[in-house]
Coordinates of N, CA and C and ligand atoms in Angstrom, one line a residue:
M1 N 128.9 98.0 111.4 CA 128.6 98.2 110.0 C 129.3 99.5 109.5
A2 N 129.9 99.4 108.4 CA 130.6 100.6 107.8 C 129.6 101.8 107.6
K3 N 130.1 103.0 107.6 CA 129.2 104.1 107.5 C 128.5 104.0 106.1
L4 N 127.2 104.1 106.1 CA 126.5 104.0 104.9 C 126.1 105.3 104.3
K5 N 126.2 105.4 103.0 CA 125.8 106.7 102.4 C 124.3 106.6 102.0
S6 N 123.6 107.8 102.1 CA 122.2 107.8 101.8 C 122.0 108.9 100.8
E7 N 121.4 108.5 99.7 CA 121.1 109.4 98.6 C 119.8 109.0 97.9
G8 N 119.2 110.0 97.2 CA 118.0 109.7 96.5 C 117.8 110.4 95.2
K9 N 117.0 109.9 94.4 CA 116.7 110.4 93.0 C 115.6 111.5 93.1
C10 N 115.7 112.5 92.3 CA 114.7 113.5 92.2 C 113.6 113.0 91.3
Y11 N 112.3 113.2 91.7 CA 111.1 112.8 91.0 C 111.0 113.5 89.7
Y12 N 111.5 114.8 89.7 CA 111.3 115.6 88.5 C 112.4 115.5 87.4
C13 N 113.7 115.3 87.8 CA 114.7 115.3 86.9 C 115.7 114.1 87.0
N14 N 115.4 113.2 88.0 CA 116.2 112.0 88.2 C 117.6 112.2 88.7
K15 N 118.0 113.5 88.9 CA 119.3 113.7 89.5 C 119.4 113.1 90.9
V16 N 120.6 112.5 91.2 CA 120.8 111.9 92.5 C 121.4 112.9 93.4
S17 N 120.9 113.1 94.6 CA 121.5 114.0 95.6 C 121.6 113.3 96.9
S18 N 122.5 113.8 97.7 CA 122.7 113.3 99.0 C 121.5 113.6 99.9
K19 N 121.4 112.9 101.0 CA 120.3 113.2 102.0 C 120.3 114.6 102.4
A20 N 121.5 115.2 102.6 CA 121.6 116.6 103.0 C 121.2 117.6 101.9
G21 N 121.4 117.2 100.7 CA 121.1 118.1 99.6 C 119.8 118.0 98.9
I22 N 119.1 116.9 99.1 CA 117.9 116.7 98.3 C 116.8 117.6 98.6
S23 N 116.6 118.1 99.8 CA 115.5 119.0 100.2 C 115.6 120.2 99.4
R24 N 116.8 120.8 99.4 CA 117.0 122.1 98.7 C 116.8 121.9 97.2
H25 N 117.4 120.8 96.7 CA 117.2 120.5 95.2 C 115.7 120.5 94.8
L26 N 114.9 119.8 95.6 CA 113.5 119.7 95.3 C 112.8 121.0 95.4
E27 N 113.2 121.8 96.4 CA 112.6 123.1 96.6 C 112.8 124.0 95.3
T28 N 113.9 123.9 94.7 CA 114.1 124.7 93.5 C 113.1 124.4 92.4
H29 N 112.8 123.1 92.2 CA 111.8 122.7 91.3 C 110.4 123.3 91.7
L30 N 110.1 123.1 93.0 CA 108.8 123.4 93.5 C 108.5 124.9 93.4
K31 N 109.6 125.7 93.6 CA 109.4 127.2 93.5 C 109.2 127.6 92.1
K32 N 109.8 126.9 91.1 CA 109.6 127.2 89.7 C 108.2 126.8 89.3
M33 N 107.7 125.7 89.9 CA 106.4 125.2 89.5 C 105.2 126.0 90.1
A34 N 105.5 126.7 91.2 CA 104.4 127.3 91.9 C 103.6 128.3 91.1
V35 N 102.3 128.2 91.2 CA 101.4 129.2 90.5 C 100.3 129.5 91.4
E36 N 99.9 130.8 91.5 CA 98.7 131.2 92.3 C 97.5 131.2 91.3
G37 N 96.3 131.2 91.9 CA 95.1 131.3 91.0 C 94.4 130.0 90.8
T38 N 93.5 130.1 89.8 CA 92.6 128.9 89.6 C 93.3 127.6 89.3
G39 N 92.8 126.6 90.0 CA 93.3 125.3 89.8 C 94.5 125.0 90.6
S40 N 95.1 125.9 91.3 CA 96.3 125.6 92.1 C 95.9 125.4 93.6
K41 N 96.5 124.5 94.2 CA 96.2 124.1 95.6 C 97.4 124.2 96.5
Q42 N 97.1 124.4 97.8 CA 98.2 124.5 98.7 C 98.8 123.1 99.0
Y43 N 100.1 123.0 98.9 CA 100.9 121.8 99.1 C 102.0 122.0 100.1
F44 N 102.3 121.0 100.9 CA 103.5 121.1 101.7 C 104.6 120.1 101.3
H45 N 105.8 120.5 101.2 CA 106.9 119.7 100.9 C 107.5 119.2 102.3
I46 N 107.4 117.9 102.6 CA 107.9 117.5 103.9 C 109.0 116.4 103.8
R47 N 109.8 116.3 104.8 CA 110.8 115.3 104.9 C 110.5 114.4 106.0
V48 N 110.4 113.1 105.8 CA 110.2 112.1 106.8 C 111.5 111.4 107.0
E49 N 112.0 111.3 108.2 CA 113.3 110.6 108.4 C 113.4 109.7 109.6
A50 N 114.3 108.7 109.4 CA 114.6 107.8 110.5 C 116.1 107.5 110.3
D51 N 116.9 108.1 111.2 CA 118.4 108.0 111.0 C 118.8 108.4 109.6
I52 N 119.4 107.5 108.8 CA 119.9 108.0 107.5 C 118.8 107.7 106.4
M53 N 117.7 107.0 106.8 CA 116.7 106.8 105.7 C 115.7 108.0 105.7
F54 N 115.3 108.3 104.5 CA 114.4 109.4 104.3 C 113.3 109.2 103.2
L55 N 112.2 110.0 103.4 CA 111.2 110.1 102.3 C 111.1 111.6 102.1
Q56 N 110.9 112.1 100.9 CA 110.6 113.4 100.6 C 109.2 113.4 99.9
L57 N 108.3 114.1 100.5 CA 106.9 114.0 100.1 C 106.3 115.4 99.8
L58 N 105.3 115.4 98.9 CA 104.5 116.5 98.7 C 103.1 116.1 99.1
I59 N 102.5 116.9 100.0 CA 101.2 116.5 100.5 C 100.2 117.7 100.5
S60 N 99.0 117.4 100.0 CA 98.0 118.5 99.9 C 97.6 119.0 101.3
G61 N 97.5 120.3 101.4 CA 97.1 120.9 102.7 C 95.8 120.3 103.2
D62 N 94.9 119.9 102.3 CA 93.6 119.4 102.7 C 93.6 117.9 103.1
A63 N 94.7 117.2 102.9 CA 94.8 115.8 103.3 C 94.8 115.8 104.8
N64 N 94.3 114.7 105.4 CA 94.3 114.6 106.8 C 95.5 113.7 107.3
F65 N 95.7 113.7 108.5 CA 96.9 112.9 109.0 C 96.7 111.4 108.8
S66 N 95.4 111.0 108.7 CA 95.3 109.5 108.5 C 95.7 109.2 107.1
K67 N 95.5 110.1 106.2 CA 96.0 109.9 104.8 C 97.6 109.7 104.8
L68 N 98.2 110.5 105.6 CA 99.7 110.4 105.7 C 100.1 109.2 106.4
D69 N 99.4 108.8 107.5 CA 99.6 107.6 108.2 C 99.5 106.4 107.3
G70 N 98.4 106.4 106.4 CA 98.3 105.3 105.5 C 99.4 105.2 104.5
F71 N 99.9 106.3 104.0 CA 101.0 106.3 103.1 C 102.3 105.7 103.8
L72 N 102.6 106.2 105.0 CA 103.8 105.7 105.7 C 103.7 104.2 106.0
R73 N 102.5 103.8 106.3 CA 102.4 102.3 106.5 C 102.6 101.5 105.2
Q74 N 102.1 102.1 104.1 CA 102.3 101.3 102.8 C 103.7 101.3 102.3
I75 N 104.4 102.4 102.5 CA 105.8 102.4 102.0 C 106.8 101.9 102.9
W76 N 106.6 102.0 104.3 CA 107.7 101.8 105.2 C 107.4 100.9 106.4
L77 N 106.1 100.8 106.8 CA 105.9 100.3 108.1 C 105.0 99.1 108.4
E78 N 104.0 98.9 107.6 CA 102.9 98.0 108.0 C 103.4 96.5 108.1
C79 N 103.3 96.0 109.3 CA 103.6 94.5 109.4 C 102.3 93.8 109.9
C80 N 101.7 94.3 111.0 CA 100.5 93.6 111.4 C 99.5 94.5 112.1
G81 N 99.3 95.7 111.5 CA 98.3 96.6 111.9 C 98.4 97.2 113.3
H82 N 99.6 97.6 113.7 CA 99.9 98.2 115.0 C 99.3 99.6 115.0
M83 N 99.2 100.1 116.2 CA 98.7 101.5 116.4 C 99.8 102.5 116.0
S84 N 99.4 103.7 115.7 CA 100.4 104.7 115.4 C 100.0 106.1 116.0
Q85 N 100.9 107.0 116.0 CA 100.5 108.3 116.6 C 101.4 109.4 116.0
F86 N 100.8 110.5 115.7 CA 101.5 111.8 115.3 C 101.6 112.6 116.6
G87 N 102.7 113.4 116.7 CA 102.7 114.4 117.8 C 103.8 114.0 118.8
N88 N 104.0 114.9 119.7 CA 104.9 114.6 120.8 C 104.2 114.1 122.0
W89 N 104.8 113.5 122.9 CA 104.2 113.0 124.1 C 103.3 114.0 124.8
G90 N 102.1 113.7 125.0 CA 101.2 114.7 125.6 C 100.5 115.7 124.7
S91 N 101.0 115.7 123.4 CA 100.3 116.6 122.5 C 100.1 115.9 121.2
E92 N 99.3 114.9 121.3 CA 99.0 114.0 120.1 C 98.2 114.8 119.1
I93 N 98.4 114.6 117.8 CA 97.6 115.2 116.7 C 96.6 114.2 116.3
G94 N 95.3 114.6 116.3 CA 94.2 113.8 115.9 C 94.3 113.4 114.4
K95 N 94.1 112.2 114.0 CA 94.3 111.8 112.6 C 93.3 112.3 111.7
S96 N 92.1 112.8 112.2 CA 91.1 113.4 111.3 C 91.4 114.9 111.0
R97 N 92.4 115.4 111.6 CA 92.8 116.8 111.4 C 93.5 117.0 110.0
K98 N 93.2 118.1 109.4 CA 93.9 118.3 108.1 C 95.4 118.8 108.4
V99 N 96.3 118.4 107.5 CA 97.7 118.8 107.8 C 97.9 120.3 107.8
K100 N 97.1 121.0 107.0 CA 97.3 122.5 107.0 C 96.9 123.2 108.3
E101 N 96.2 122.4 109.2 CA 95.9 123.0 110.5 C 97.1 123.1 111.4
Y102 N 98.1 122.3 111.0 CA 99.4 122.2 111.8 C 100.6 122.7 111.0
F103 N 100.7 122.3 109.7 CA 101.9 122.5 109.0 C 102.1 123.9 108.6
S104 N 103.4 124.3 108.7 CA 103.9 125.6 108.1 C 105.4 125.3 108.0
K105 N 106.1 126.1 107.3 CA 107.5 125.9 107.0 C 108.3 125.8 108.4
G106 N 109.1 124.8 108.6 CA 109.8 124.6 109.8 C 109.2 123.8 110.9
F107 N 107.9 123.5 110.7 CA 107.1 122.7 111.7 C 107.7 121.3 111.8
K108 N 107.9 120.8 113.0 CA 108.5 119.5 113.2 C 107.6 118.6 114.1
T109 N 107.4 117.4 113.8 CA 106.7 116.5 114.7 C 107.2 115.1 114.7
K110 N 106.8 114.3 115.7 CA 107.3 113.0 115.8 C 106.1 112.1 115.3
Y111 N 106.5 110.9 114.8 CA 105.5 109.9 114.4 C 106.0 108.6 115.0
E112 N 105.1 107.8 115.6 CA 105.5 106.5 116.1 C 104.5 105.4 115.5
Y113 N 105.1 104.3 115.1 CA 104.4 103.2 114.7 C 104.7 102.0 115.6
D114 N 103.6 101.4 116.2 CA 103.8 100.3 117.1 C 104.3 100.7 118.4
F115 N 103.5 100.6 119.5 CA 104.0 101.1 120.8 C 104.8 100.0 121.5
G116 N 104.9 98.9 120.9 CA 105.8 97.8 121.5 C 107.2 97.9 121.0
S117 N 107.4 97.4 119.8 CA 108.7 97.5 119.1 C 108.5 98.8 118.2
T118 N 108.7 99.9 118.8 CA 108.4 101.2 118.1 C 109.4 101.5 117.0
T119 N 108.8 102.0 115.8 CA 109.6 102.6 114.8 C 109.3 104.1 114.9
E120 N 110.3 104.9 115.2 CA 110.0 106.3 115.4 C 110.5 107.2 114.2
L121 N 109.7 108.0 113.7 CA 110.1 108.9 112.5 C 110.0 110.4 112.9
T122 N 110.7 111.2 112.2 CA 110.6 112.6 112.4 C 110.1 113.2 111.1
I123 N 109.1 114.1 111.3 CA 108.6 114.8 110.1 C 108.9 116.3 110.2
K124 N 109.4 116.8 109.1 CA 109.7 118.2 109.1 C 109.1 118.9 107.8
V125 N 108.5 120.0 108.0 CA 108.0 120.8 106.8 C 109.1 121.6 106.2
I126 N 109.4 121.3 105.0 CA 110.5 122.1 104.3 C 110.0 123.3 103.6
G127 N 108.8 123.2 103.0 CA 108.3 124.4 102.3 C 106.8 124.3 102.0
E128 N 106.2 125.4 101.6 CA 104.8 125.5 101.3 C 104.7 126.1 99.9
H129 N 103.9 125.4 99.0 CA 103.8 125.9 97.6 C 102.3 125.8 97.1
F130 N 101.9 126.7 96.2 CA 100.7 126.5 95.5 C 100.9 125.9 94.2
L131 N 100.4 124.7 93.9 CA 100.7 123.9 92.7 C 99.5 123.4 92.0
K132 N 99.7 123.2 90.7 CA 98.6 122.5 90.0 C 99.0 121.0 90.0
E133 N 98.5 120.3 91.0 CA 98.8 118.9 91.2 C 97.5 118.3 91.6
K134 N 97.3 117.0 91.2 CA 96.1 116.4 91.5 C 96.2 115.4 92.7
Q135 N 97.3 114.7 92.8 CA 97.4 113.6 93.8 C 97.5 114.3 95.2
A136 N 97.0 113.6 96.2 CA 97.0 114.0 97.6 C 98.5 113.9 98.1
I137 N 99.2 112.9 97.7 CA 100.6 112.7 98.2 C 101.4 112.3 97.0
V138 N 102.5 112.9 96.8 CA 103.5 112.6 95.7 C 104.8 112.2 96.4
L139 N 105.4 111.1 96.0 CA 106.7 110.7 96.5 C 107.8 111.4 95.7
L140 N 108.4 112.4 96.2 CA 109.4 113.2 95.5 C 110.7 112.5 95.5
S141 N 111.1 111.8 96.5 CA 112.3 111.1 96.6 C 112.3 110.2 97.8
R142 N 113.2 109.2 97.8 CA 113.5 108.4 99.0 C 114.9 107.9 98.9
N143 N 115.5 107.5 100.0 CA 116.8 107.0 99.9 C 116.8 105.7 99.0
E144 N 117.8 105.6 98.2 CA 118.0 104.3 97.4 C 118.4 103.3 98.4
P145 N 118.2 102.0 98.0 CA 118.6 100.9 99.0 C 120.0 101.1 99.4
L146 N 120.2 101.0 100.7 CA 121.6 101.2 101.3 C 122.5 100.1 101.0
E147 N 123.8 100.4 100.9 CA 124.8 99.4 100.5 C 125.2 98.6 101.7
I148 N 124.3 97.7 102.1 CA 124.6 96.9 103.3 C 125.2 95.6 102.8
Y149 N 126.4 95.3 103.2 CA 127.0 94.0 102.8 C 126.9 93.0 103.9
C150 N 127.0 91.7 103.4 CA 126.9 90.6 104.3 C 128.0 90.8 105.4
Q151 N 127.6 90.6 106.7 CA 128.5 90.8 107.8 C 129.4 89.6 108.0
S152 N 129.1 88.5 107.3 CA 129.9 87.3 107.5 C 131.0 87.2 106.5
C153 N 130.7 87.3 105.2 CA 131.7 87.2 104.2 C 132.2 88.6 103.7
G154 N 131.4 89.6 103.9 CA 131.8 91.0 103.6 C 131.9 91.2 102.1
K155 N 131.4 90.3 101.3 CA 131.6 90.4 99.8 C 130.3 90.6 99.1
E156 N 129.2 89.9 99.5 CA 127.9 90.0 98.8 C 127.0 91.0 99.5
P157 N 126.1 91.5 98.7 CA 125.0 92.4 99.4 C 124.2 91.5 100.4
A158 N 123.9 92.1 101.5 CA 123.1 91.3 102.5 C 121.7 91.2 102.0
S159 N 121.1 90.0 102.1 CA 119.7 89.9 101.6 C 118.8 89.4 102.8
D160 N 119.4 88.9 103.9 CA 118.6 88.4 105.0 C 119.1 88.9 106.3
I161 N 118.2 89.0 107.3 CA 118.6 89.4 108.6 C 118.2 88.3 109.6
C162 N 119.1 88.0 110.5 CA 118.6 87.2 111.6 C 118.2 88.2 112.8
S163 N 116.9 88.3 113.0 CA 116.5 89.4 113.8 C 116.8 89.2 115.3
V164 N 117.0 87.9 115.7 CA 117.5 87.8 117.1 C 118.9 88.2 117.3
H165 N 119.7 88.2 116.2 CA 121.1 88.6 116.4 C 121.3 90.1 115.9
L166 N 120.3 90.9 115.7 CA 120.4 92.3 115.5 C 121.2 92.9 116.6
G167 N 122.2 93.7 116.3 CA 123.0 94.3 117.4 C 124.2 93.5 117.7
Y168 N 124.3 92.3 117.2 CA 125.5 91.5 117.3 C 126.4 91.8 116.1
E169 N 127.6 91.2 116.1 CA 128.5 91.5 115.0 C 128.0 90.9 113.7
E170 N 127.3 89.8 113.7 CA 126.8 89.2 112.5 C 125.3 89.0 112.6
A171 N 124.6 89.9 111.8 CA 123.1 89.8 111.8 C 122.6 89.9 110.4
F172 N 123.4 90.5 109.5 CA 123.0 90.7 108.1 C 123.8 89.7 107.2
F173 N 123.1 88.9 106.5 CA 123.8 87.9 105.7 C 123.4 87.9 104.2
C174 N 124.3 87.3 103.4 CA 123.9 87.0 102.0 C 123.2 85.6 102.1
E175 N 122.7 85.2 101.0 CA 121.9 83.9 101.0 C 122.8 82.7 101.5
D176 N 124.0 82.6 101.0 CA 124.8 81.5 101.4 C 125.2 81.5 102.9
C177 N 125.6 82.7 103.3 CA 126.0 82.8 104.7 C 124.8 82.7 105.7
M178 N 123.6 83.0 105.2 CA 122.4 82.8 106.0 C 122.2 81.3 106.3
E179 N 122.4 80.5 105.2 CA 122.3 79.1 105.3 C 123.3 78.6 106.4
K180 N 124.5 79.1 106.3 CA 125.5 78.6 107.3 C 125.1 79.1 108.7
H181 N 124.6 80.3 108.8 CA 124.2 80.8 110.1 C 123.1 79.9 110.7
E182 N 122.2 79.4 109.9 CA 121.1 78.6 110.4 C 121.5 77.4 111.0
E183 N 122.7 76.9 110.7 CA 123.3 75.7 111.3 C 123.7 75.9 112.8
T184 N 124.0 77.2 113.1 CA 124.5 77.4 114.4 C 123.5 78.2 115.3
C185 N 122.5 78.9 114.6 CA 121.6 79.7 115.3 C 120.2 79.0 115.5
E186 N 119.9 78.7 116.7 CA 118.6 77.9 117.0 C 117.4 78.6 116.5
D187 N 117.4 80.0 116.5 CA 116.2 80.7 116.3 C 116.1 81.2 114.8
A188 N 117.1 80.9 114.0 CA 117.2 81.5 112.7 C 116.0 81.3 111.8
E189 N 115.4 80.1 112.0 CA 114.3 79.8 111.1 C 113.1 80.8 111.3
Y190 N 112.7 81.1 112.5 CA 111.6 82.0 112.6 C 112.1 83.5 112.7
A191 N 113.4 83.7 112.9 CA 113.9 85.0 113.1 C 114.4 85.6 111.8
Q192 N 114.4 84.8 110.7 CA 114.9 85.3 109.4 C 113.9 86.3 108.8
L193 N 114.5 87.5 108.4 CA 113.6 88.5 107.8 C 114.4 89.1 106.6
P194 N 113.7 89.5 105.5 CA 114.5 90.1 104.4 C 115.0 91.5 104.6
V195 N 116.1 91.8 104.0 CA 116.6 93.1 104.0 C 115.7 93.9 103.0
V196 N 115.2 95.0 103.6 CA 114.3 95.9 102.7 C 114.7 97.3 103.0
N197 N 114.2 98.2 102.2 CA 114.6 99.6 102.3 C 113.6 100.4 103.2
S198 N 113.7 100.1 104.5 CA 112.8 100.7 105.5 C 113.4 100.7 106.9
P199 N 113.1 101.7 107.7 CA 113.6 101.7 109.0 C 112.9 100.6 109.9
R200 N 111.9 99.9 109.4 CA 111.3 98.9 110.1 C 111.9 97.5 109.8
M201 N 112.9 97.5 108.9 CA 113.6 96.3 108.5 C 114.1 95.5 109.8
G202 N 113.8 94.3 109.8 CA 114.3 93.4 111.0 C 113.4 93.5 112.2
T203 N 112.3 94.3 112.2 CA 111.5 94.5 113.3 C 110.1 93.7 113.1
C204 N 109.6 93.1 114.2 CA 108.4 92.4 114.2 C 108.4 91.4 113.0
G205 N 107.4 91.4 112.2 CA 107.5 90.5 111.0 C 107.6 91.3 109.7
Y206 N 108.3 92.4 109.8 CA 108.2 93.3 108.6 C 109.0 92.7 107.4
T207 N 108.3 92.6 106.2 CA 108.9 92.1 105.1 C 108.9 93.0 103.9
G208 N 108.6 94.3 104.1 CA 108.6 95.2 102.9 C 107.3 95.9 102.7
G209 N 107.4 97.0 101.9 CA 106.2 97.8 101.6 C 105.4 97.3 100.5
S210 N 104.3 98.0 100.2 CA 103.4 97.6 99.2 C 103.3 98.6 98.0
I211 N 104.0 99.7 98.2 CA 104.1 100.7 97.0 C 105.6 101.0 96.8
D212 N 105.9 101.4 95.6 CA 107.3 101.8 95.2 C 108.2 100.6 95.5
T213 N 107.8 99.4 95.2 CA 108.5 98.2 95.6 C 109.8 98.0 94.9
E214 N 110.0 98.6 93.7 CA 111.2 98.4 93.0 C 112.4 99.1 93.7
R215 N 112.1 100.0 94.6 CA 113.3 100.6 95.4 C 113.3 100.1 96.8
D216 N 112.6 99.0 97.0 CA 112.4 98.5 98.4 C 113.3 97.3 98.7
G217 N 114.1 96.9 97.7 CA 114.9 95.6 98.0 C 116.3 95.8 98.4
V218 N 117.1 94.9 98.0 CA 118.6 94.9 98.3 C 119.3 95.7 97.2
F219 N 120.3 96.4 97.6 CA 121.0 97.2 96.6 C 121.7 96.3 95.6
T220 N 121.9 96.9 94.4 CA 122.7 96.1 93.4 C 124.1 96.7 93.3
V221 N 125.0 95.9 93.1 CA 126.4 96.3 93.0 C 126.5 97.0 91.6
A222 N 127.0 98.2 91.6 CA 127.2 98.9 90.3 C 128.2 98.2 89.5
K223 N 127.8 98.1 88.2 CA 128.7 97.4 87.2 C 129.9 98.3 86.9
K224 N 131.1 97.8 86.9 CA 132.2 98.6 86.6 C 132.7 98.4 85.1
Ligands
ZN301 ZN1 115.5 117.5 90.1
ZN302 ZN1 104.0 93.7 113.6
ZN303 ZN1 128.0 86.3 102.9
ZN304 ZN1 120.7 84.1 114.5

C-alpha cells in the first residue's frame, strides 16, 4: 500500500492539521480557554493512536477508565464484546479508577481490545487544563478517512476488504473488483468486511463504530 497521509480537523476551528501537528494546534486553543475558579473542572487532553490512525480527546479528570473504554469501543473497536485492558503487562489499571489518579502531562499507557485478535492502542497525555466544559469526553479530532485505493484496479476508493487475504497483495477492493475477487476466493463471502476508519478494520467481524459515523466510512475523492 502506498504511504498514506493522516490528518484531522480541529473541533474548535475546523482547520486541518497533520497527525504530527494536531496535538500542538489543539493545545493552543485549550490554553486560551483555560480558566481557574468556579465552574471550571480539570480536563486532560489525550492522544490515542494506532499506527497512523489517531483520536484526540478531552477527558474529565473525574471520568473513570471504564468511561474511556466505552468511548473507544463506540468509536473504534466494538465487534462482539471482547475483553479489554488498560496498562502495561503486569501493571493493569483498574477500570473503576478515575483517570486523574494516573494521568499527568507526558503519561503514557497501552490499551488492548480483544486478547485473541488484539487491537493495541497507545494513549498519551498531551496536556492538563481547567475548563468550563460539561461533557465527560469531547472528541477534539480524529484522522479523516485514509485514502486507501482498490489494490486491484488502483483507481477507485477501496470499500471492501477480504479479511483472509489481508497481508497479501490484493485485500482492499472497490465494489466491482470485490465481485471479481469473489469468483476466485473461496472464503470471500464470509471474509468480506467494509473499509472503515478504525484500526480494527478487517479484524474479527468489525463493521464500524456507532458514534461520529460520518467520518467512519470510505474517503471521497476530492473534486478538482
Ligand atoms: Zn483549531
Ligand atoms: Zn469480535
Ligand atoms: Zn477496483
Ligand atoms: Zn479473498
